[in-house]
XYZ file of C-alpha atoms in Angstrom:
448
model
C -0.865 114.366 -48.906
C -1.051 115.506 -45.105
C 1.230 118.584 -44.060
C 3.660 119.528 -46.883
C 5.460 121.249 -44.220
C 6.400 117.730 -42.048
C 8.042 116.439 -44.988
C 10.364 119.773 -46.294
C 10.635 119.830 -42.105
C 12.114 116.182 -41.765
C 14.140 116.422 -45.128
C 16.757 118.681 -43.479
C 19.578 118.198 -41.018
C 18.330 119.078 -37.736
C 20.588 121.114 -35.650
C 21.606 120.378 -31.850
C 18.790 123.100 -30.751
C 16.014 121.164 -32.838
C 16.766 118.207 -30.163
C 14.761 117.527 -27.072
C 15.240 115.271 -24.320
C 14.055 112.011 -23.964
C 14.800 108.177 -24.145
C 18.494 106.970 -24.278
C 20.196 108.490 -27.558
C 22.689 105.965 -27.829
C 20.026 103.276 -28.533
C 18.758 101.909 -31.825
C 15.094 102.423 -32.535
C 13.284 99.268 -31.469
C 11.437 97.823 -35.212
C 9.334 95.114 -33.581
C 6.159 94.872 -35.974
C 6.221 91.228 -35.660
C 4.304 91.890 -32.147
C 1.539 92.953 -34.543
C 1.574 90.599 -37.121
C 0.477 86.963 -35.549
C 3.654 85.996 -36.297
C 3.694 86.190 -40.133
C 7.043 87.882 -41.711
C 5.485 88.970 -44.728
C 3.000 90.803 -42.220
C 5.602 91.990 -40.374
C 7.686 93.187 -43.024
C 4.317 95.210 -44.267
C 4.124 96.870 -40.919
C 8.000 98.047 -40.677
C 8.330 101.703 -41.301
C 8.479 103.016 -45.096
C 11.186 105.402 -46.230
C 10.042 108.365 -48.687
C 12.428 109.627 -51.106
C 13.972 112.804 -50.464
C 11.912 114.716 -52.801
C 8.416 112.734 -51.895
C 9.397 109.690 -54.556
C 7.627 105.959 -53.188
C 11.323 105.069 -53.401
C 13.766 105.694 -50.578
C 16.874 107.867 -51.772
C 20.551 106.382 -51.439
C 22.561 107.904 -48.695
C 25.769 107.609 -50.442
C 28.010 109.923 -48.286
C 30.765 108.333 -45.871
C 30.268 111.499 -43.622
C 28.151 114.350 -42.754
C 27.468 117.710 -41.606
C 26.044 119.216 -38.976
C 24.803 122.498 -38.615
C 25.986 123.388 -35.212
C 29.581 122.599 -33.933
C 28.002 121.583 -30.461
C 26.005 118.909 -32.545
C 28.778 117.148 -33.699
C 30.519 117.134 -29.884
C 27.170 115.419 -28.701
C 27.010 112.849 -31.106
C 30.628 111.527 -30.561
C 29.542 111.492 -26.375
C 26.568 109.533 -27.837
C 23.646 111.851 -26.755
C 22.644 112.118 -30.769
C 22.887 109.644 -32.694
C 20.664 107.640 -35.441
C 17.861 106.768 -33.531
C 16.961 110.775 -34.104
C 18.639 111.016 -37.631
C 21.825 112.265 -36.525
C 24.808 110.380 -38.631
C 28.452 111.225 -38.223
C 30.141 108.254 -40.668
C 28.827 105.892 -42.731
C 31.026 102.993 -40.802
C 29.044 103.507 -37.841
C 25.568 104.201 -39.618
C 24.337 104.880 -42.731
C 20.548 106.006 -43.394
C 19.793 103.816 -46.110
C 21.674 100.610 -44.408
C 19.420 101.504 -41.248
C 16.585 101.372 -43.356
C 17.493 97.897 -44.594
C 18.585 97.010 -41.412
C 14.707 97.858 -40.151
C 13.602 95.336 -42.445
C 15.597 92.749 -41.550
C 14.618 93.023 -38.027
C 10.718 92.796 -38.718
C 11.698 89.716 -41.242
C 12.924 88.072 -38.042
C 10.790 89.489 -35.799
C 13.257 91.009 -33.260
C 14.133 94.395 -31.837
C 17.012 95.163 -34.044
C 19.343 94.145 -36.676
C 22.556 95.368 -38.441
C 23.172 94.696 -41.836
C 27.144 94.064 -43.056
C 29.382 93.341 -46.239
C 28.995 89.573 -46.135
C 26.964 86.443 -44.198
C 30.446 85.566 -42.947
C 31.515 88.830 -41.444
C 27.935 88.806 -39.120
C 28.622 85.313 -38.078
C 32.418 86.268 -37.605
C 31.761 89.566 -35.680
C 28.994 87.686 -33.655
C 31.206 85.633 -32.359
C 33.709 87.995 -31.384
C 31.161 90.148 -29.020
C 29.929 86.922 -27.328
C 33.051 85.324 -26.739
C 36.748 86.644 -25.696
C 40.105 84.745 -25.237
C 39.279 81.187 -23.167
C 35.916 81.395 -23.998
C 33.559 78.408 -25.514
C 31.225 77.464 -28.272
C 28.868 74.636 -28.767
C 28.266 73.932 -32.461
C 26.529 71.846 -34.760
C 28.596 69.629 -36.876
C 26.718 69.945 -39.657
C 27.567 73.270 -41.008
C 28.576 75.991 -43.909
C 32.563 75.020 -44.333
C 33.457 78.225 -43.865
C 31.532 78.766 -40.856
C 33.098 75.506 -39.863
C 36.597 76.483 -40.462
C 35.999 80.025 -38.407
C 35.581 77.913 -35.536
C 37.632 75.101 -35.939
C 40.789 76.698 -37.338
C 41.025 80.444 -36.823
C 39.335 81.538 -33.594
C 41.316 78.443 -31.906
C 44.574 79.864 -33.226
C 43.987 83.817 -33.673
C 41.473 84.426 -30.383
C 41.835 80.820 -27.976
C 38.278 80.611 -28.533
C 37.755 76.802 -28.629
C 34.251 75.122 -30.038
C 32.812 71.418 -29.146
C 31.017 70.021 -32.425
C 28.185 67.932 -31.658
C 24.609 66.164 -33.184
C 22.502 68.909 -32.466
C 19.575 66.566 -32.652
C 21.123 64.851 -30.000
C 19.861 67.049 -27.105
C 21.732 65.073 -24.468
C 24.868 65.273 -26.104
C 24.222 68.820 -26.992
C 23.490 69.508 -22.688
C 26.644 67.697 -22.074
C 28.463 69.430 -24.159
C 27.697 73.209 -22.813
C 29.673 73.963 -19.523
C 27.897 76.294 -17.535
C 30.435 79.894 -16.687
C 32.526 78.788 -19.164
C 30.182 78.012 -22.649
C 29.582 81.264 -24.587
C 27.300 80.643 -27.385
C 25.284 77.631 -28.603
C 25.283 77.784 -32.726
C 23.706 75.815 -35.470
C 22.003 76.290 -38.419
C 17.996 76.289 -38.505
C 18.247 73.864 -41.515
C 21.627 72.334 -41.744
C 24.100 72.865 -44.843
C 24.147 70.753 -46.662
C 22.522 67.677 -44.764
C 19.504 69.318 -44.750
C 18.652 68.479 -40.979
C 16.285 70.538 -39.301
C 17.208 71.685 -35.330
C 15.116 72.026 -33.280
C 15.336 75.249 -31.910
C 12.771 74.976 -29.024
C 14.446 72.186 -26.837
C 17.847 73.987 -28.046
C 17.213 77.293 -26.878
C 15.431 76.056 -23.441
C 18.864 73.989 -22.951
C 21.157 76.613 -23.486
C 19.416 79.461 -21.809
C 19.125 77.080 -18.256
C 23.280 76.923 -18.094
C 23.566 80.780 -19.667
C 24.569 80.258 -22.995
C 23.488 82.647 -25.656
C 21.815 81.073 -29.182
C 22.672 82.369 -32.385
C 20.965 80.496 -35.161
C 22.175 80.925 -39.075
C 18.687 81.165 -41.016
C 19.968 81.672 -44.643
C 18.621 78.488 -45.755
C 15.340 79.498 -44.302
C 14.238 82.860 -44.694
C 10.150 83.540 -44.239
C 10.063 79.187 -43.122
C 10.990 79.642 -40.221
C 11.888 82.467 -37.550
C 14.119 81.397 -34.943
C 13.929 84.607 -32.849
C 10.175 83.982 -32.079
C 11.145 79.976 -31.243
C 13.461 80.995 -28.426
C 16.946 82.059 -30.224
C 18.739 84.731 -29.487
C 21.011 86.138 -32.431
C 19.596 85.590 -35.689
C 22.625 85.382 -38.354
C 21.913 85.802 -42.365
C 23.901 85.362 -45.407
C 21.930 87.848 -47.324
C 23.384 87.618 -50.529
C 21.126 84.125 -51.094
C 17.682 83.853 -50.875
C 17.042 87.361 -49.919
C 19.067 89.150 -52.862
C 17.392 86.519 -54.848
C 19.575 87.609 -57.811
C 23.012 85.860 -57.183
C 24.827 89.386 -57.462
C 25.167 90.930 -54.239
C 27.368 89.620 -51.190
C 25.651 91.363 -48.023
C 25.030 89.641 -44.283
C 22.694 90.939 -41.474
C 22.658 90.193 -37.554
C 19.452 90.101 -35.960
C 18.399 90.676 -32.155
C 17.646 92.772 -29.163
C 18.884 96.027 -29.310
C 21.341 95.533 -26.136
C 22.428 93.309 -27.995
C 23.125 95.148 -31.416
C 23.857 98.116 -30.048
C 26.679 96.023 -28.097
C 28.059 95.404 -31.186
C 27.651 98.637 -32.427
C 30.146 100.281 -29.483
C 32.950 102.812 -30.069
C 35.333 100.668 -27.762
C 34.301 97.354 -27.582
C 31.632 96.913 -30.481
C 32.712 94.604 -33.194
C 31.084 95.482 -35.968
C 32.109 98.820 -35.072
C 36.072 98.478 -34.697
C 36.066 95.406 -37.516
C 34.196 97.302 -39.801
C 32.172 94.943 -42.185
C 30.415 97.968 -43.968
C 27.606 97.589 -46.176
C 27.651 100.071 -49.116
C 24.596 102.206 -49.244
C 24.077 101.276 -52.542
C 23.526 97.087 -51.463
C 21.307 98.341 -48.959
C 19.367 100.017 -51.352
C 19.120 97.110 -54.021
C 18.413 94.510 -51.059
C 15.722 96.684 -49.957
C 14.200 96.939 -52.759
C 14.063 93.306 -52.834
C 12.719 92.108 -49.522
C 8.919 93.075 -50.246
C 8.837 90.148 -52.760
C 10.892 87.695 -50.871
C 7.583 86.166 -49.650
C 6.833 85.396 -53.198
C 9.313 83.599 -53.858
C 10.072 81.803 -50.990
C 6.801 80.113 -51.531
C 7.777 79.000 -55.320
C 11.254 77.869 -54.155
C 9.386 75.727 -51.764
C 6.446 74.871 -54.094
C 8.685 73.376 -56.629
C 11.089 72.084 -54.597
C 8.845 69.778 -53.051
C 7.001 68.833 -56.285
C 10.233 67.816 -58.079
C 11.970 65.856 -54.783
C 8.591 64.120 -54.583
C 8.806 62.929 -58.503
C 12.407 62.084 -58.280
C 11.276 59.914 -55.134
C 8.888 58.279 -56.872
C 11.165 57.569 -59.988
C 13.620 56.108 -57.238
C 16.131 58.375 -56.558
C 17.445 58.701 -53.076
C 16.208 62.033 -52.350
C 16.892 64.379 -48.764
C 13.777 67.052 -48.599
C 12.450 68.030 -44.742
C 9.015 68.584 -46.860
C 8.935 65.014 -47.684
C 7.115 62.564 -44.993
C 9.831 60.008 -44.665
C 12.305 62.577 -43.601
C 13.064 62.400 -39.870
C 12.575 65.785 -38.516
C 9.655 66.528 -40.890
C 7.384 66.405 -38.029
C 9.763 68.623 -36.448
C 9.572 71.285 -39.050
C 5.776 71.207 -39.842
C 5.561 71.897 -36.213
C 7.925 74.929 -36.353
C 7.370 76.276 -39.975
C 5.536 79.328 -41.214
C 3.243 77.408 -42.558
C 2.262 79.550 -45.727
C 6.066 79.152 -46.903
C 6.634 75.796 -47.276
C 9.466 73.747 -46.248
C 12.562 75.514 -48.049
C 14.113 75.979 -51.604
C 16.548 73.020 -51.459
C 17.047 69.535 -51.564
C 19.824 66.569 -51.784
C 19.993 63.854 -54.126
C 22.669 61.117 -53.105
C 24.564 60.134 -55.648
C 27.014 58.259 -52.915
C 30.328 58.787 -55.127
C 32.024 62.028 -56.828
C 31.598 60.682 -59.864
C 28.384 59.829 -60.458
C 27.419 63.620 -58.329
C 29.210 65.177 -61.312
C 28.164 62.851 -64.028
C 24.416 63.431 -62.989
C 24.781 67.295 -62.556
C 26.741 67.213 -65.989
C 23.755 66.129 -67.977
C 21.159 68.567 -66.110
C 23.109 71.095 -66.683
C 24.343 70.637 -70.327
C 21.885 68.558 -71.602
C 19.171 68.775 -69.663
C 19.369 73.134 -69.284
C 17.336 72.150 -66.141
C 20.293 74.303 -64.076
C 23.745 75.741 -63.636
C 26.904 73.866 -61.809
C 27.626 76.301 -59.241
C 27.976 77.573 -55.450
C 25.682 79.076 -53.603
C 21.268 79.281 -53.169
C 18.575 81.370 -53.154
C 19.036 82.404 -57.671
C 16.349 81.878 -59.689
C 17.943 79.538 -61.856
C 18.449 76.183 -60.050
C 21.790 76.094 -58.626
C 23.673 72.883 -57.926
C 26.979 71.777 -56.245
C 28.246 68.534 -55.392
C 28.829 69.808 -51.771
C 31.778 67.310 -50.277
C 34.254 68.629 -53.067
C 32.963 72.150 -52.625
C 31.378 74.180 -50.019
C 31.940 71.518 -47.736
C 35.647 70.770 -49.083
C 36.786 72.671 -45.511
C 35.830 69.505 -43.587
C 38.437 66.836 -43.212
C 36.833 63.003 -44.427
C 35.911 62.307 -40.918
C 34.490 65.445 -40.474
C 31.743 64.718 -43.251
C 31.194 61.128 -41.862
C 30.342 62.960 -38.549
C 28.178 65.508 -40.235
C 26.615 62.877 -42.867
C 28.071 64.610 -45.712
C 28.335 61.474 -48.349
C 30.798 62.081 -51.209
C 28.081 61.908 -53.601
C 25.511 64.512 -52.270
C 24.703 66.973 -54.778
C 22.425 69.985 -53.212
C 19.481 71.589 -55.220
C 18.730 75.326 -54.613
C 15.508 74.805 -57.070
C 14.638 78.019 -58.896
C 11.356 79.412 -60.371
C 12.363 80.550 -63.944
C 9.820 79.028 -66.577
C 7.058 77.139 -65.657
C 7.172 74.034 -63.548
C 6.139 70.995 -66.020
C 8.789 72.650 -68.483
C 11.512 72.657 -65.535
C 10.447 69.116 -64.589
C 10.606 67.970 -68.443
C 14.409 69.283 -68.818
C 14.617 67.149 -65.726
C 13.478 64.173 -67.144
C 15.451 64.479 -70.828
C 18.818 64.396 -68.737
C 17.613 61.709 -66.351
C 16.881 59.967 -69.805
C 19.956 60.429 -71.224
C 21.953 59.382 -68.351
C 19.672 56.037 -68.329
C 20.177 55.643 -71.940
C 24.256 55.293 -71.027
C 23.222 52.934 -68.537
C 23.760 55.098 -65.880
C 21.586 55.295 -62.298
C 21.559 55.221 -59.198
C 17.954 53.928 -58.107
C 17.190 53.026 -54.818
């Protein structure tokens, strides 16, 4: 087992005379095992560091303590002037840093292949506090139209009224309105979503990131719909934003976000006078960090059955002549697009759109697969491993005015599919059909 004594050694709380000089104390450890790992996240996430339980178990223990000791009162004065600090495992309060968050956080990083990450209490609290570092009162954003509804209303409704932070919406596969619309000095932040909610569009985060970063604008990219797919960071984005509590929790149980980037950058966020995660505090409970990473290693997995099935069962529902939206399926516009971005040994994503084109039909439809069909559940959210489905204009979306879901092609009868791997495919796919069935038996479709 190597040197018994290393372990009992880095098991106990080091005192101020244990330290020795060298590197910058108040900086984050840099986790960048994607450098090693030709670009694959399940590689990457192989090669970020391993936490032993306290007492040797394979198991990480849970740090549950909001503060801690020290065993010299000069240690404590040095970590508050930032000479110690977490980087050397030297924690003062578990709002600033917790062990077992850091350890989550780690892993987040080498998902997403940057130099750091921070994990939070929610997806919208790390887009929120985000935001608030890049941009201060007067300041701009660029931003997709297409977009989460509450991620929309953050921008279009409270950051105008609470900070004078003003966004621009645009068709961010329009890349000459999307130039046009970023003012050089005076645009903050570029932000869209890798693969659009609901809509389904994929960005394209090259051509985006190359446009913003000529006129100075920083690019934060939400990747919750696309975890392992794609990777934003290594296609040119800057802040990587994650609702974590979807497909990475897996189990529809846990709220929990994560920001993702260089460690200026985090560490920015991370200040005692002008960080906002810091002075907001969105803290993750040491606990959720603990579940999550205990999660993470099979992510991979079943990423690659969410997309595996997902594209199986648009493709059949094509072919029975269903107006289907899937970037995995050949007549989708920016397939190309993604199959030239993708990690190719994921797939193309866990979701897809059937329109429906009115409420009514949307709810009639998801009626029968849910209660008659027991092909999936009538709820919010992605990422479960039960299908999930939501008729998105009337719900996640319902923060968009009617125009507002012309503009971001949000039809009123757009149901959206987070496909799940429970049971075996041909059984999913024949509780499919029996509800399809039934509805045709009423006389009810909606066939291309």
């Amino acid at each position: 087992m190597g040197d018994t004594n290393t372990f009992v050694f880095a098991a106990q709380k080091r005192s101020c005379s244990d330290d020795v000089d060298g590197g910058d104390a108040k900086k984050l450890m840099l986790f960048n095992p994607m450098a090693h790992s030709n670009g694959d996240p399940a590689a990457a996430l192989a090669s970020a560091r391993h936490e032993f339980g306290e007492h040797g178990g394979v198991n990480m223990s849970i740090e549950a303590s909001a503060t801690f000791t020290v065993m010299e009162a000069e240690t404590m004065r040095r970590m508050f002037t930032g000479e110690l600090g977490p980087d050397r495992d030297f924690f003062v309060y578990s709002r600033h840093f917790n062990p077992t968050v850091l350890n989550l956080s780690r892993l987040m990083a080498a998902l997403e292949g940057t130099e750091a990450a921070y994990c939070t209490a929610s997806g919208m609290s790390a887009i929120a506090a985000v935001l608030l570092q890049l941009c201060s009162s007067g300041g701009h954003v660029v931003a997709s139209r297409a977009l989460y509804g509450g991620t929309h209303a953050l921008l279009s409704h409270f950051l105008p009224r609470s900070c004078n932070i003003t966004t621009s919406f645009v068709e961010v596969a329009d890349l000459e309105m999307v130039d046009g619309a970023m003012v050089e000095g005076k645009t903050k932040v570029l932000y869209f979503e890798s693969i659009s909610n609901p809509t389904l569009k994929v960005a394209n985060i090259p051509e985006l990131s190359r446009l913003a970063h000529r006129k100075g604008v920083t690019v934060v990219v939400d990747n919750t719909f696309a975890p392992m797919v794609l990777s934003p960071a290594r296609l040119g984005a800057d802040v990587v934003v994650h609702s974590i509590s979807k497909f990475i929790s897996g189990g529809a149980d846990i709220i929990a976000g994560a920001v993702c980037g260089s460690a200026n950058f985090v560490n920015s966020m991370m200040d005692l006078q002008q960080g906002a995660i810091m002075l907001l505090g969105p803290t993750m409970n040491a606990k959720v960090a603990f579940e999550l990473s205990e999660r993470i290693p099979h992510l991979g997995l079943r990423m690659k059955e969410h997309s595996h099935r997902a594209k199986v069962f648009a493709t059949r529902l094509k072919n029975l002549g269903f107006k289907v939206i899937y970037p995995g399926l050949e007549d989708h516009p920016h397939h190309e697009l993604l199959k030239s971005m993708h990690n190719k040994d994921y797939g193309y994503g866990g979701l897809f759109c059937i329109d429906m084109e009115t409420e009514e039909r949307a709810n009639r439809l998801m009626n029968h697969l849910q209660n008659h069909g027991q092909f999936g559940f009538m709820a919010v959210s992605l990422g479960y491993y039960e299908t999930l489905m939501s008729c998105s204009g009337s719900s996640t979306s319902s923060e968009l005015s009617s125009e507002e879901k012309v503009l971001a092609g949000i039809s009123p009868g757009l149901i959206r599919m987070s496909i799940g791997y429970i049971g075996t495919l041909e059984q999913k796919w024949s509780q499919l059909e029996k509800a399809l069935t039934r509805l045709e038996e009423y006389g009810f479709t909606n066939k291309n």
